PDB file of C-alpha atoms in Angstrom:
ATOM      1  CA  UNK A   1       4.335  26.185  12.072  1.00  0.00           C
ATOM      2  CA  UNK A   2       6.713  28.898  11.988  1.00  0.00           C
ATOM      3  CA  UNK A   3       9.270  27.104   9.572  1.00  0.00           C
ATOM      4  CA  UNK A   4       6.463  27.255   7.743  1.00  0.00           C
ATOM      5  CA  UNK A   5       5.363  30.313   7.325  1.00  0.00           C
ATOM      6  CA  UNK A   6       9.398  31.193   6.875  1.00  0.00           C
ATOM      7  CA  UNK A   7       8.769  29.089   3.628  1.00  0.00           C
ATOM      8  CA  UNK A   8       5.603  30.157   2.693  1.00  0.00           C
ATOM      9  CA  UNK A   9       5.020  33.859   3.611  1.00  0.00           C
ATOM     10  CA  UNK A  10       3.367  35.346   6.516  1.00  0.00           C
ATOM     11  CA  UNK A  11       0.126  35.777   4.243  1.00  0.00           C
ATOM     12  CA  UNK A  12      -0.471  32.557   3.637  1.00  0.00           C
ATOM     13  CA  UNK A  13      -3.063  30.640   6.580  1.00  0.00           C
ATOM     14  CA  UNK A  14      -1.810  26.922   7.540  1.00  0.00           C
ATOM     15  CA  UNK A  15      -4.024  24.515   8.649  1.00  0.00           C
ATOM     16  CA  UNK A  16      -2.862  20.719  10.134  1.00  0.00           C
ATOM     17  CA  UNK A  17      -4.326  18.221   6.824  1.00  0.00           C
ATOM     18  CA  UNK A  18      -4.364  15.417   9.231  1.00  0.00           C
ATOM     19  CA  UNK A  19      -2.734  11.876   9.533  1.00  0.00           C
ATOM     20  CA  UNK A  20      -0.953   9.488  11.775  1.00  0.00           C
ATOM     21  CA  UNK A  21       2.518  11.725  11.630  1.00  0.00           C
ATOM     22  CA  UNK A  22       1.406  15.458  12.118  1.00  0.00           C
ATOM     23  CA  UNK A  23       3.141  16.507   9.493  1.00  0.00           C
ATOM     24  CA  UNK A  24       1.036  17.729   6.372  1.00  0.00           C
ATOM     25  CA  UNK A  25      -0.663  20.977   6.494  1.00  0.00           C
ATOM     26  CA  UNK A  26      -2.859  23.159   4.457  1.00  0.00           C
ATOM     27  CA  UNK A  27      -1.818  26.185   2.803  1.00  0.00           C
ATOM     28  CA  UNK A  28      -3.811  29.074   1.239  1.00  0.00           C
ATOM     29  CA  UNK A  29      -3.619  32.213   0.509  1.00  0.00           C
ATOM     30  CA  UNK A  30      -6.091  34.493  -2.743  1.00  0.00           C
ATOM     31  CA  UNK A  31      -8.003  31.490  -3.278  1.00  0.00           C
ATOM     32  CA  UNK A  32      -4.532  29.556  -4.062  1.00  0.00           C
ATOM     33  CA  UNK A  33      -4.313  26.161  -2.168  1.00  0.00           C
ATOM     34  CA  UNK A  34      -1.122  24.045  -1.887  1.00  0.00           C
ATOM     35  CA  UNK A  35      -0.601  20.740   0.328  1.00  0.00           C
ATOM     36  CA  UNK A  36       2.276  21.150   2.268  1.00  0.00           C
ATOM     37  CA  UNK A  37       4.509  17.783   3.953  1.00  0.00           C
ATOM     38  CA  UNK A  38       7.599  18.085   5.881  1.00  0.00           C
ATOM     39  CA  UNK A  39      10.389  16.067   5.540  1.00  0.00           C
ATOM     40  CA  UNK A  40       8.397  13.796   2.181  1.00  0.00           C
ATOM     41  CA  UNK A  41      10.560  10.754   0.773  1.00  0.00           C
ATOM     42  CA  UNK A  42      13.156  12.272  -2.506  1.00  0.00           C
ATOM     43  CA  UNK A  43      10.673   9.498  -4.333  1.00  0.00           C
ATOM     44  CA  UNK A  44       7.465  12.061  -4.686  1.00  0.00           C
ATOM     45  CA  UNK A  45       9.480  14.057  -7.289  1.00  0.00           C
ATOM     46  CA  UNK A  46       9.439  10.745  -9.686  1.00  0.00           C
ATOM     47  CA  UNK A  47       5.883   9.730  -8.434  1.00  0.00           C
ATOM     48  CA  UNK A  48       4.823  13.830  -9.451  1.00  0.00           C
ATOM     49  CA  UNK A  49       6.678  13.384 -12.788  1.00  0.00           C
ATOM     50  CA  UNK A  50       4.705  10.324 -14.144  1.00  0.00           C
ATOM     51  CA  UNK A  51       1.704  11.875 -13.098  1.00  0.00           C
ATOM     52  CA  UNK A  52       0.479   9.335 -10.132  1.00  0.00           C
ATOM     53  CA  UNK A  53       0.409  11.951  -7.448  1.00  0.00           C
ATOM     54  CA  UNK A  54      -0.764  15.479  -7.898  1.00  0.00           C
ATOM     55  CA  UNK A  55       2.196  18.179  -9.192  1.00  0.00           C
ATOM     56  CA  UNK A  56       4.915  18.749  -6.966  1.00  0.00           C
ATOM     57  CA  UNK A  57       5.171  22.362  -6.941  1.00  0.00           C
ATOM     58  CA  UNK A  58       8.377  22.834  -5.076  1.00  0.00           C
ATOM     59  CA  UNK A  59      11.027  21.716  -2.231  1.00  0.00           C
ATOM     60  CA  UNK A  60      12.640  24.091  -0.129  1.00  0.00           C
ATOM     61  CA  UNK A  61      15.534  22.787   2.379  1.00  0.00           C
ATOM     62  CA  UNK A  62      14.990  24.781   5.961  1.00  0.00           C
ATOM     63  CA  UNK A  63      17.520  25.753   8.133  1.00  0.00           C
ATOM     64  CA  UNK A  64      17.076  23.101  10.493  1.00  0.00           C
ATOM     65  CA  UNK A  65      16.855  20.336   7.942  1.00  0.00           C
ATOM     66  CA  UNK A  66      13.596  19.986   7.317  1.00  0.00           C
ATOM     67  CA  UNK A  67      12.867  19.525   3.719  1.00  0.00           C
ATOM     68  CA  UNK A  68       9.083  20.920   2.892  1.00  0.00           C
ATOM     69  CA  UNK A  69       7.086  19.685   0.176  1.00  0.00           C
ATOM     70  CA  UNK A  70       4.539  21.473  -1.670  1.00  0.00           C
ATOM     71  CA  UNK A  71       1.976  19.902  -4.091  1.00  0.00           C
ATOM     72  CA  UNK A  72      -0.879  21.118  -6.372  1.00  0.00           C
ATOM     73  CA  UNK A  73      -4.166  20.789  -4.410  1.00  0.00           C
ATOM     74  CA  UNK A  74      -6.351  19.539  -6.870  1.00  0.00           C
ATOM     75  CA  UNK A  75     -10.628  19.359  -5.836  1.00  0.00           C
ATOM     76  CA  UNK A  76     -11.729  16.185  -5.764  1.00  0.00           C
ATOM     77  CA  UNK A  77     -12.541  13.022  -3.628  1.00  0.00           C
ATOM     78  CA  UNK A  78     -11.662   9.772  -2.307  1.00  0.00           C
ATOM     79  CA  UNK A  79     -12.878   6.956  -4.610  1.00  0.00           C
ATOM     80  CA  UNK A  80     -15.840   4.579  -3.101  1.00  0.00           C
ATOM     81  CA  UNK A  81     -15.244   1.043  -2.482  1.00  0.00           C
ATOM     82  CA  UNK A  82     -16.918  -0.492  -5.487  1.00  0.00           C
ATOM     83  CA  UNK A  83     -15.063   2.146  -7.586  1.00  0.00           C
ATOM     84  CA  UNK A  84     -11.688   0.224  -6.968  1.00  0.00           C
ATOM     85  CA  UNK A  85     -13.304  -2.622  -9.418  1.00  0.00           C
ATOM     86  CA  UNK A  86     -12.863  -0.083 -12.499  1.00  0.00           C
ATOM     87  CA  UNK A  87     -11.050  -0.124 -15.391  1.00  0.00           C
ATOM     88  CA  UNK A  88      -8.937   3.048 -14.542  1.00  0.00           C
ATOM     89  CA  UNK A  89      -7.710   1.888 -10.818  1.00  0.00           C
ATOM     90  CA  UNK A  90      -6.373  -1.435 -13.229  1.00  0.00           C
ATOM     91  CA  UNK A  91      -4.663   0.911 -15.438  1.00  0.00           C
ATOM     92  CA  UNK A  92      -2.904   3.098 -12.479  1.00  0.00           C
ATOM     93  CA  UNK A  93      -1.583  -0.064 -11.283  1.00  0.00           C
ATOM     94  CA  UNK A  94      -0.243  -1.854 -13.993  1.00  0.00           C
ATOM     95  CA  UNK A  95       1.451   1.909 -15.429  1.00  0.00           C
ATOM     96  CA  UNK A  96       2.975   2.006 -11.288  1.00  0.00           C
ATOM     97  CA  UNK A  97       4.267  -1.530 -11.666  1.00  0.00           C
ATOM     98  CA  UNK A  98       6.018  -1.194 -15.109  1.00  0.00           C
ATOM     99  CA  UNK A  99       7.462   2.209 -14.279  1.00  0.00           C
ATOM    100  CA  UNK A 100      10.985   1.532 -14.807  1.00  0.00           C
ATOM    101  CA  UNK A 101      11.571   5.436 -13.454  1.00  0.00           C
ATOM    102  CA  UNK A 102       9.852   4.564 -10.353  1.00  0.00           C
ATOM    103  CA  UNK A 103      12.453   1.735  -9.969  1.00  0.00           C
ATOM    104  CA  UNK A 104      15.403   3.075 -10.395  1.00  0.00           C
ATOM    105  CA  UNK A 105      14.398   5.722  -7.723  1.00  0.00           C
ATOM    106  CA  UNK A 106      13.661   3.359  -5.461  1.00  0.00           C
ATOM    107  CA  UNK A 107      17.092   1.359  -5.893  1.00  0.00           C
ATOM    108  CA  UNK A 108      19.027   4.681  -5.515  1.00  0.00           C
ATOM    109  CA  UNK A 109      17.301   5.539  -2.490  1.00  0.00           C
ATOM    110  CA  UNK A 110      18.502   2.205  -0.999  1.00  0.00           C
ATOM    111  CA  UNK A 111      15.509   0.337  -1.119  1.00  0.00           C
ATOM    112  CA  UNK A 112      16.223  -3.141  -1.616  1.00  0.00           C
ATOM    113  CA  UNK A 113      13.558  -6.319  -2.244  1.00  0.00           C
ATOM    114  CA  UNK A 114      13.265  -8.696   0.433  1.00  0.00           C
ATOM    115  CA  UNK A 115      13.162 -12.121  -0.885  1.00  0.00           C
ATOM    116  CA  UNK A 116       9.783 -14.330  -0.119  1.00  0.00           C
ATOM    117  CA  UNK A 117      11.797 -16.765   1.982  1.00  0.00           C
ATOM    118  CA  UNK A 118      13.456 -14.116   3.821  1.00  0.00           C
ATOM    119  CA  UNK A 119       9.519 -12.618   4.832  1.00  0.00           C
ATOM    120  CA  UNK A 120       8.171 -16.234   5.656  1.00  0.00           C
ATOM    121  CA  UNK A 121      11.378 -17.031   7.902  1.00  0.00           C
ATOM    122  CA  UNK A 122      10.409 -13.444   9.460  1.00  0.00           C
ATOM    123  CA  UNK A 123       7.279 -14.328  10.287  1.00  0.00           C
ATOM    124  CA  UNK A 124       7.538 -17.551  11.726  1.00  0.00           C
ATOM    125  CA  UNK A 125      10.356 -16.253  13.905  1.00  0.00           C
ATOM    126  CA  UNK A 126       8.013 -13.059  14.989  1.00  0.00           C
ATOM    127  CA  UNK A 127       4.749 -15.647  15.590  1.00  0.00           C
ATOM    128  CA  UNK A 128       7.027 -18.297  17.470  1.00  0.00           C
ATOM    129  CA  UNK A 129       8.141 -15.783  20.038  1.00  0.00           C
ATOM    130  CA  UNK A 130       4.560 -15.281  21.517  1.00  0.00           C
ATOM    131  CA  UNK A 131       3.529 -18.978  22.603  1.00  0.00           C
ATOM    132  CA  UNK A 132      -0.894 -17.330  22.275  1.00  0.00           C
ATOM    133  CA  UNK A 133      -0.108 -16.960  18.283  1.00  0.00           C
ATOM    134  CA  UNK A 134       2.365 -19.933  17.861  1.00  0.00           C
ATOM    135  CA  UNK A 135      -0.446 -22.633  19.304  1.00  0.00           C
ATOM    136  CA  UNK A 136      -3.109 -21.467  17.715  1.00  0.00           C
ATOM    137  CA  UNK A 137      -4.584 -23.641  14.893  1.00  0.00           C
ATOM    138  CA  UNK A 138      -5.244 -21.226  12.202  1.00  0.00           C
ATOM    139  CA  UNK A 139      -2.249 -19.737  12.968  1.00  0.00           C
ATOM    140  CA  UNK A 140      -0.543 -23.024  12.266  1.00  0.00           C
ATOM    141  CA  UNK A 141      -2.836 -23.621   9.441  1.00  0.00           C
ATOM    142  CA  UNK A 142      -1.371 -20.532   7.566  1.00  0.00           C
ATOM    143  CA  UNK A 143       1.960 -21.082   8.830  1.00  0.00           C
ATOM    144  CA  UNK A 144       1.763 -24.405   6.662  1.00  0.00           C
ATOM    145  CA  UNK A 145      -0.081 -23.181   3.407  1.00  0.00           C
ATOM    146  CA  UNK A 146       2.263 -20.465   3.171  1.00  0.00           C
ATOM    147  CA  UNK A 147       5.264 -23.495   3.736  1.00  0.00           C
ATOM    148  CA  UNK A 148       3.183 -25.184   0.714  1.00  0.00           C
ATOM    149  CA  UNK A 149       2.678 -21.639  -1.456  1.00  0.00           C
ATOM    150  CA  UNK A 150       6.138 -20.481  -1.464  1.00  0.00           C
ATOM    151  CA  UNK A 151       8.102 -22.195  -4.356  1.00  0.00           C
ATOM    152  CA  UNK A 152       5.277 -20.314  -6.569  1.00  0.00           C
ATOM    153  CA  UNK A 153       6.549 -16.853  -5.301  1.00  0.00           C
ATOM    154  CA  UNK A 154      10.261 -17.446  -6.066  1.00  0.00           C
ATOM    155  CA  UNK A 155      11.774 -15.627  -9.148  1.00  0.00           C
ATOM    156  CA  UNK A 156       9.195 -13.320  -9.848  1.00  0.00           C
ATOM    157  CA  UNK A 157       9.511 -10.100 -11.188  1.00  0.00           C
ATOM    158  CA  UNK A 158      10.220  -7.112  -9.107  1.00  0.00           C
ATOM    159  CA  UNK A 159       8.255  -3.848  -9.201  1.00  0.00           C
ATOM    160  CA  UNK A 160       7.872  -0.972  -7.088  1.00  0.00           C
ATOM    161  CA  UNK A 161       4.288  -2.036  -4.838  1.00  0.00           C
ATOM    162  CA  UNK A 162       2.150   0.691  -3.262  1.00  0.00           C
ATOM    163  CA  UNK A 163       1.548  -2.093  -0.592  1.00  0.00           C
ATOM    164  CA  UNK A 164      -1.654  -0.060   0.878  1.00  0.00           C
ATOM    165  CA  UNK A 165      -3.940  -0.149  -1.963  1.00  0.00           C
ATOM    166  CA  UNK A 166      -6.924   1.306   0.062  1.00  0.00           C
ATOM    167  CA  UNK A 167      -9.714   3.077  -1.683  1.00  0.00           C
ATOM    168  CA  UNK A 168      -9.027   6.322   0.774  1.00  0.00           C
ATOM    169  CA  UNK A 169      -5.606   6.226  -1.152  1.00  0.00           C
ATOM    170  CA  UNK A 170      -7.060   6.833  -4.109  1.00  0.00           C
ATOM    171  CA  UNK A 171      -8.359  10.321  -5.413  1.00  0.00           C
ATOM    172  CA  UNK A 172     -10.284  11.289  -8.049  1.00  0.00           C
ATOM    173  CA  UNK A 173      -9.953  14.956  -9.257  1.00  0.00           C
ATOM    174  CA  UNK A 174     -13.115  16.564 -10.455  1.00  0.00           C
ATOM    175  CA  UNK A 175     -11.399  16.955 -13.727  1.00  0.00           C
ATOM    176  CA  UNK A 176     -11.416  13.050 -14.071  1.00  0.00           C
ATOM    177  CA  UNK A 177      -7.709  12.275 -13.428  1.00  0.00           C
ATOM    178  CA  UNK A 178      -7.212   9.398 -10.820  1.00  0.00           C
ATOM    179  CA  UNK A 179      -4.350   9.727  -8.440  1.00  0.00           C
ATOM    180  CA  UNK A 180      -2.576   7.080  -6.010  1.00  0.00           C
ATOM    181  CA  UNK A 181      -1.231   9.032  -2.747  1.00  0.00           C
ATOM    182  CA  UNK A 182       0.269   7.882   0.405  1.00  0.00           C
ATOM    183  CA  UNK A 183       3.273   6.054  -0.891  1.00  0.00           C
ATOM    184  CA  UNK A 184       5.095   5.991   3.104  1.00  0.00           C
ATOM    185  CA  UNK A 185       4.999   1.693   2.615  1.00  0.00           C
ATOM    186  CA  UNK A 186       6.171   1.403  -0.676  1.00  0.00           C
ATOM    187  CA  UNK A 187       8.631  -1.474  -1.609  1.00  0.00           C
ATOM    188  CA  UNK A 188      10.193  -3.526  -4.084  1.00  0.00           C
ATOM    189  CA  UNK A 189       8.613  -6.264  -4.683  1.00  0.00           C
ATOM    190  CA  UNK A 190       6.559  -8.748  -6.491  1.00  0.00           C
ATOM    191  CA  UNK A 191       3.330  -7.447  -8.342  1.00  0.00           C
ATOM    192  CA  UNK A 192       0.876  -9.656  -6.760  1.00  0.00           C
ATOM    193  CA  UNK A 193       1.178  -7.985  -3.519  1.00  0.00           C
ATOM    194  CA  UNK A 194      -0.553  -5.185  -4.734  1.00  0.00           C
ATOM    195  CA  UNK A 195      -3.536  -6.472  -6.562  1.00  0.00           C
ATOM    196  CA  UNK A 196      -4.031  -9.263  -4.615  1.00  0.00           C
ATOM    197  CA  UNK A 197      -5.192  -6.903  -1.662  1.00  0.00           C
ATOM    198  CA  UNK A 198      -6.911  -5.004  -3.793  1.00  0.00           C
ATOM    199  CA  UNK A 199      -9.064  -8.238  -5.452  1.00  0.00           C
ATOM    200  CA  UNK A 200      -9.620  -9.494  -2.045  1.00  0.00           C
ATOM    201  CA  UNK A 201     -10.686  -6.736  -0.389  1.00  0.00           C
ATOM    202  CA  UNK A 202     -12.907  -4.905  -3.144  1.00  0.00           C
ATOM    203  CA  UNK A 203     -13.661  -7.257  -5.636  1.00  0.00           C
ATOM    204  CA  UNK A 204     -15.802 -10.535  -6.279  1.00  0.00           C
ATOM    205  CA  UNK A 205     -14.462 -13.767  -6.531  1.00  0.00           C
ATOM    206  CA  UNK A 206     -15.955 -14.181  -9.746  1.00  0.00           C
ATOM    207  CA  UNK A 207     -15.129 -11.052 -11.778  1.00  0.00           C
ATOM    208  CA  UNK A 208     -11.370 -11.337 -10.822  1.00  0.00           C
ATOM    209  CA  UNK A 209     -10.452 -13.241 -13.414  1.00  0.00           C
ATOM    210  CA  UNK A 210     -11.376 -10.070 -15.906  1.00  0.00           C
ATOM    211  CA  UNK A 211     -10.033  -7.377 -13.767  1.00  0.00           C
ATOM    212  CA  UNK A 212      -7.090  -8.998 -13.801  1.00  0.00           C
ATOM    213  CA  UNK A 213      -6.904  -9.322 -17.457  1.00  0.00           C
ATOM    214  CA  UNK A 214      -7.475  -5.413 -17.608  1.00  0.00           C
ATOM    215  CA  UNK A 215      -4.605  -4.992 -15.754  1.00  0.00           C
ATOM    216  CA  UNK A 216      -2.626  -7.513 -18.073  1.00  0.00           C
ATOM    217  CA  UNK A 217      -2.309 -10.621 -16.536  1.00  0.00           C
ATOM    218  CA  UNK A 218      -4.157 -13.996 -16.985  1.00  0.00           C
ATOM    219  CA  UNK A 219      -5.603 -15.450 -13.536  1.00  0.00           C
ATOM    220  CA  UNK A 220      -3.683 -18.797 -13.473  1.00  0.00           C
ATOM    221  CA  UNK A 221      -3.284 -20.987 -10.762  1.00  0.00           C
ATOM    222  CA  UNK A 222       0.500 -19.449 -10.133  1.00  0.00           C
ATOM    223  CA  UNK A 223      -0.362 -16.339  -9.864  1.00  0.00           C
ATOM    224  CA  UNK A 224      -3.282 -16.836  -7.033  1.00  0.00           C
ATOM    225  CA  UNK A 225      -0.768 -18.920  -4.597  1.00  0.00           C
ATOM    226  CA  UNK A 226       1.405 -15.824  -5.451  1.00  0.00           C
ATOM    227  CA  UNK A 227      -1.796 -13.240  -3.950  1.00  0.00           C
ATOM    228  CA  UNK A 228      -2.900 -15.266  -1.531  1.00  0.00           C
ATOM    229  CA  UNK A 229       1.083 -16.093  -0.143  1.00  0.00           C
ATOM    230  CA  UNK A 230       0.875 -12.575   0.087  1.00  0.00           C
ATOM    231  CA  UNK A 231      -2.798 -11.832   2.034  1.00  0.00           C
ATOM    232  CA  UNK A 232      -1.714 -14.820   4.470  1.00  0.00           C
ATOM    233  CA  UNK A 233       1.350 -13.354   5.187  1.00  0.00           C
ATOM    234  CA  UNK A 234      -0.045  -9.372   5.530  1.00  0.00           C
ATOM    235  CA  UNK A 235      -2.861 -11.073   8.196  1.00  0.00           C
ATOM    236  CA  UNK A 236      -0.195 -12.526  10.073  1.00  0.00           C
ATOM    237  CA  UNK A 237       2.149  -9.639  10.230  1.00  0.00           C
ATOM    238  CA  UNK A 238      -1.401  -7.625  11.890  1.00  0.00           C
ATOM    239  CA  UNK A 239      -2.100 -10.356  14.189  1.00  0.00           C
ATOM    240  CA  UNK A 240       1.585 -10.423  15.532  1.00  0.00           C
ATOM    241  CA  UNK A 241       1.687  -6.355  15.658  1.00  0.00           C
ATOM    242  CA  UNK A 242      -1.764  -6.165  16.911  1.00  0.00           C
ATOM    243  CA  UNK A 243      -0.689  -8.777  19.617  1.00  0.00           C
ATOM    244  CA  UNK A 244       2.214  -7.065  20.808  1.00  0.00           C
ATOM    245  CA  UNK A 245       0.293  -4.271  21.395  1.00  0.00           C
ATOM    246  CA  UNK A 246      -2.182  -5.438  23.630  1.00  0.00           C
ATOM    247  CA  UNK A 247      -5.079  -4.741  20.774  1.00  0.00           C
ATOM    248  CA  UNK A 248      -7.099  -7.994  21.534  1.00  0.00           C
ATOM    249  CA  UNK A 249     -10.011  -7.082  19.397  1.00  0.00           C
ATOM    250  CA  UNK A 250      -8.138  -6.041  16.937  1.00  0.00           C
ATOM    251  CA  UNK A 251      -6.112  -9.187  16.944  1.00  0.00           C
ATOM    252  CA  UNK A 252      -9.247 -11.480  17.032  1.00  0.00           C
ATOM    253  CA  UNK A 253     -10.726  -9.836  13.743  1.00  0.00           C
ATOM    254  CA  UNK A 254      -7.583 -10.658  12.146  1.00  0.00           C
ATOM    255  CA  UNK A 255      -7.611 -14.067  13.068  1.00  0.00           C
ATOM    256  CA  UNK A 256     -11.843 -13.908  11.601  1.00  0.00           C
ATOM    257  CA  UNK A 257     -10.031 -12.901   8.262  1.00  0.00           C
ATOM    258  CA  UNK A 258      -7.356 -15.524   8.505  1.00  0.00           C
ATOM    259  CA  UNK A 259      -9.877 -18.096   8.624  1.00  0.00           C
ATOM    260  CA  UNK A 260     -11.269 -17.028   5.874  1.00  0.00           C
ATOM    261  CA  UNK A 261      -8.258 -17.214   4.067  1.00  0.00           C
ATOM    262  CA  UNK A 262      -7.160 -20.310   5.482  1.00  0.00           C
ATOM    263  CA  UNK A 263     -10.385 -21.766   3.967  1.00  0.00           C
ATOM    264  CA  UNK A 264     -10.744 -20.317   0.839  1.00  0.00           C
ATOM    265  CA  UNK A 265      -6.968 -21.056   0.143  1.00  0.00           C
ATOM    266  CA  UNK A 266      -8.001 -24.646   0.966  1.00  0.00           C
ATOM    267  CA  UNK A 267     -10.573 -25.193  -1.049  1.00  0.00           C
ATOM    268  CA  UNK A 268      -9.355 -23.819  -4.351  1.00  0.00           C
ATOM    269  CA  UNK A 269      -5.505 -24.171  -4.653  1.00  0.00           C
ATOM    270  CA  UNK A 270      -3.692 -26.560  -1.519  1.00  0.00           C
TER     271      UNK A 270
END
């Protein structure tokens, strides 16, 4: 707190914003609000720039190395589950995925795609090592669709993926602008990871096929092995951390959503 106020000014009040890592504050001071974030990737200046996360307003370096962030607080709120089905959220992802600055940040930061083979040999070799996950059946089940769904992922195009498209992400000022925050996850990689959590998660069956065409694809049978390669392989990677963290009931409502999958993959594409 005190590098803080170093940065900031001893006028200014700081108050923890919350999270997982601690590090995100509050500032204000005359009715002037910033949101503060130690040590945020180099990428937010790009994501700022093209107008997907609120206005960076500066970075200052600190003495010890910590590199502070501070951002435009903007009022507004989170968007509500069956907002994620509109028009706009389509938009935001389809301008993130053909970003071409977002890219090329990305790659200079190091970040490098990980081919679908390279993920499904990870998985198998992360499930196989824990003998209560590698002899279960729908465990063995997805194992074997995703076997059968890979070919269709191979030599797609590469974009930079949110990878946590979750409607708390999402913020909606109260001047109308929509904003995608939280970018820790984000990857290089192929498209469908994105809004194929999003479809499954927020929106029906039966309207995908137009949502999708907002965005600018067509819903073909490629492209839904592609999503649901994806979902199968996201529900695994859960159930496997889950597991290894003793989080039984966490692991078992997983395995209710891999079912799910298992079946619905089943019945429409394998």
């Amino acid at each position: 707190m005190n590098c803080l106020h170093k940065a900031l000014g001893k006028e200014w009040s700081i108050t923890p914003a919350g999270g997982l890592t601690g590090d995100a504050y509050i500032a204000e001071h005359q009715h002037k609000r910033l949101f503060v974030k130690r040590n945020s990737s180099p990428f937010l200046a790009v994501l700022s720039a093209e107008g997907i996360v609120p206005k960076l307003v500066w970075t200052k370096r600190m003495e010890n190395g910590d590199v502070l962030t501070a951002q435009e607080w903007l009022d507004g709120r989170e968007l509500k589950p069956d907002e994620m089905r509109q028009e706009r959220v389509a938009d935001l992802l389809h301008k993130i995925h053909h970003s071409s600055e977002l890219l090329h940040m990305l790659m200079r930061l190091g970040k490098k795609a990980v081919t679908p083979d390279e993920r499904f040999v990870m998985i198998q070799k992360h499930i196989n090592h824990h003998h209560v996950l590698s002899t279960d059946d729908e465990v063995r089940t997805a194992i074997h669709i995703l076997q059968k769904l890979l070919p269709a992922t191979r030599r797609q195009k590469q974009v930079v993926c949110h990878c946590d498209l979750n409607h708390n992400n999402l913020i909606l000022t109260e001047q109308g602008d929509l904003y995608l925050v939280d970018w820790d996850n984000a990857m290089i990689a192929d498209p469908a990871i994105d809004f194929g959590m999003l479809l499954n998660k927020y929106v029906p069956k039966k309207d995908w096929a137009d949502w999708l065409k907002r965005y600018g694809v067509r819903q073909t049978n490629n492209v839904l092995k592609r999503m649901y390669f994806y979902l199968l392989l996201d529900c695994l990677n859960y159930m496997n951390w889950h597991f290894e963290r003793g989080e039984r009931q966490k692991m078992m409502e997983r395995l209710d959503e891999l079912t799910v999958l298992n079946d619905r993959v089943i019945s429409t594409i394998v």
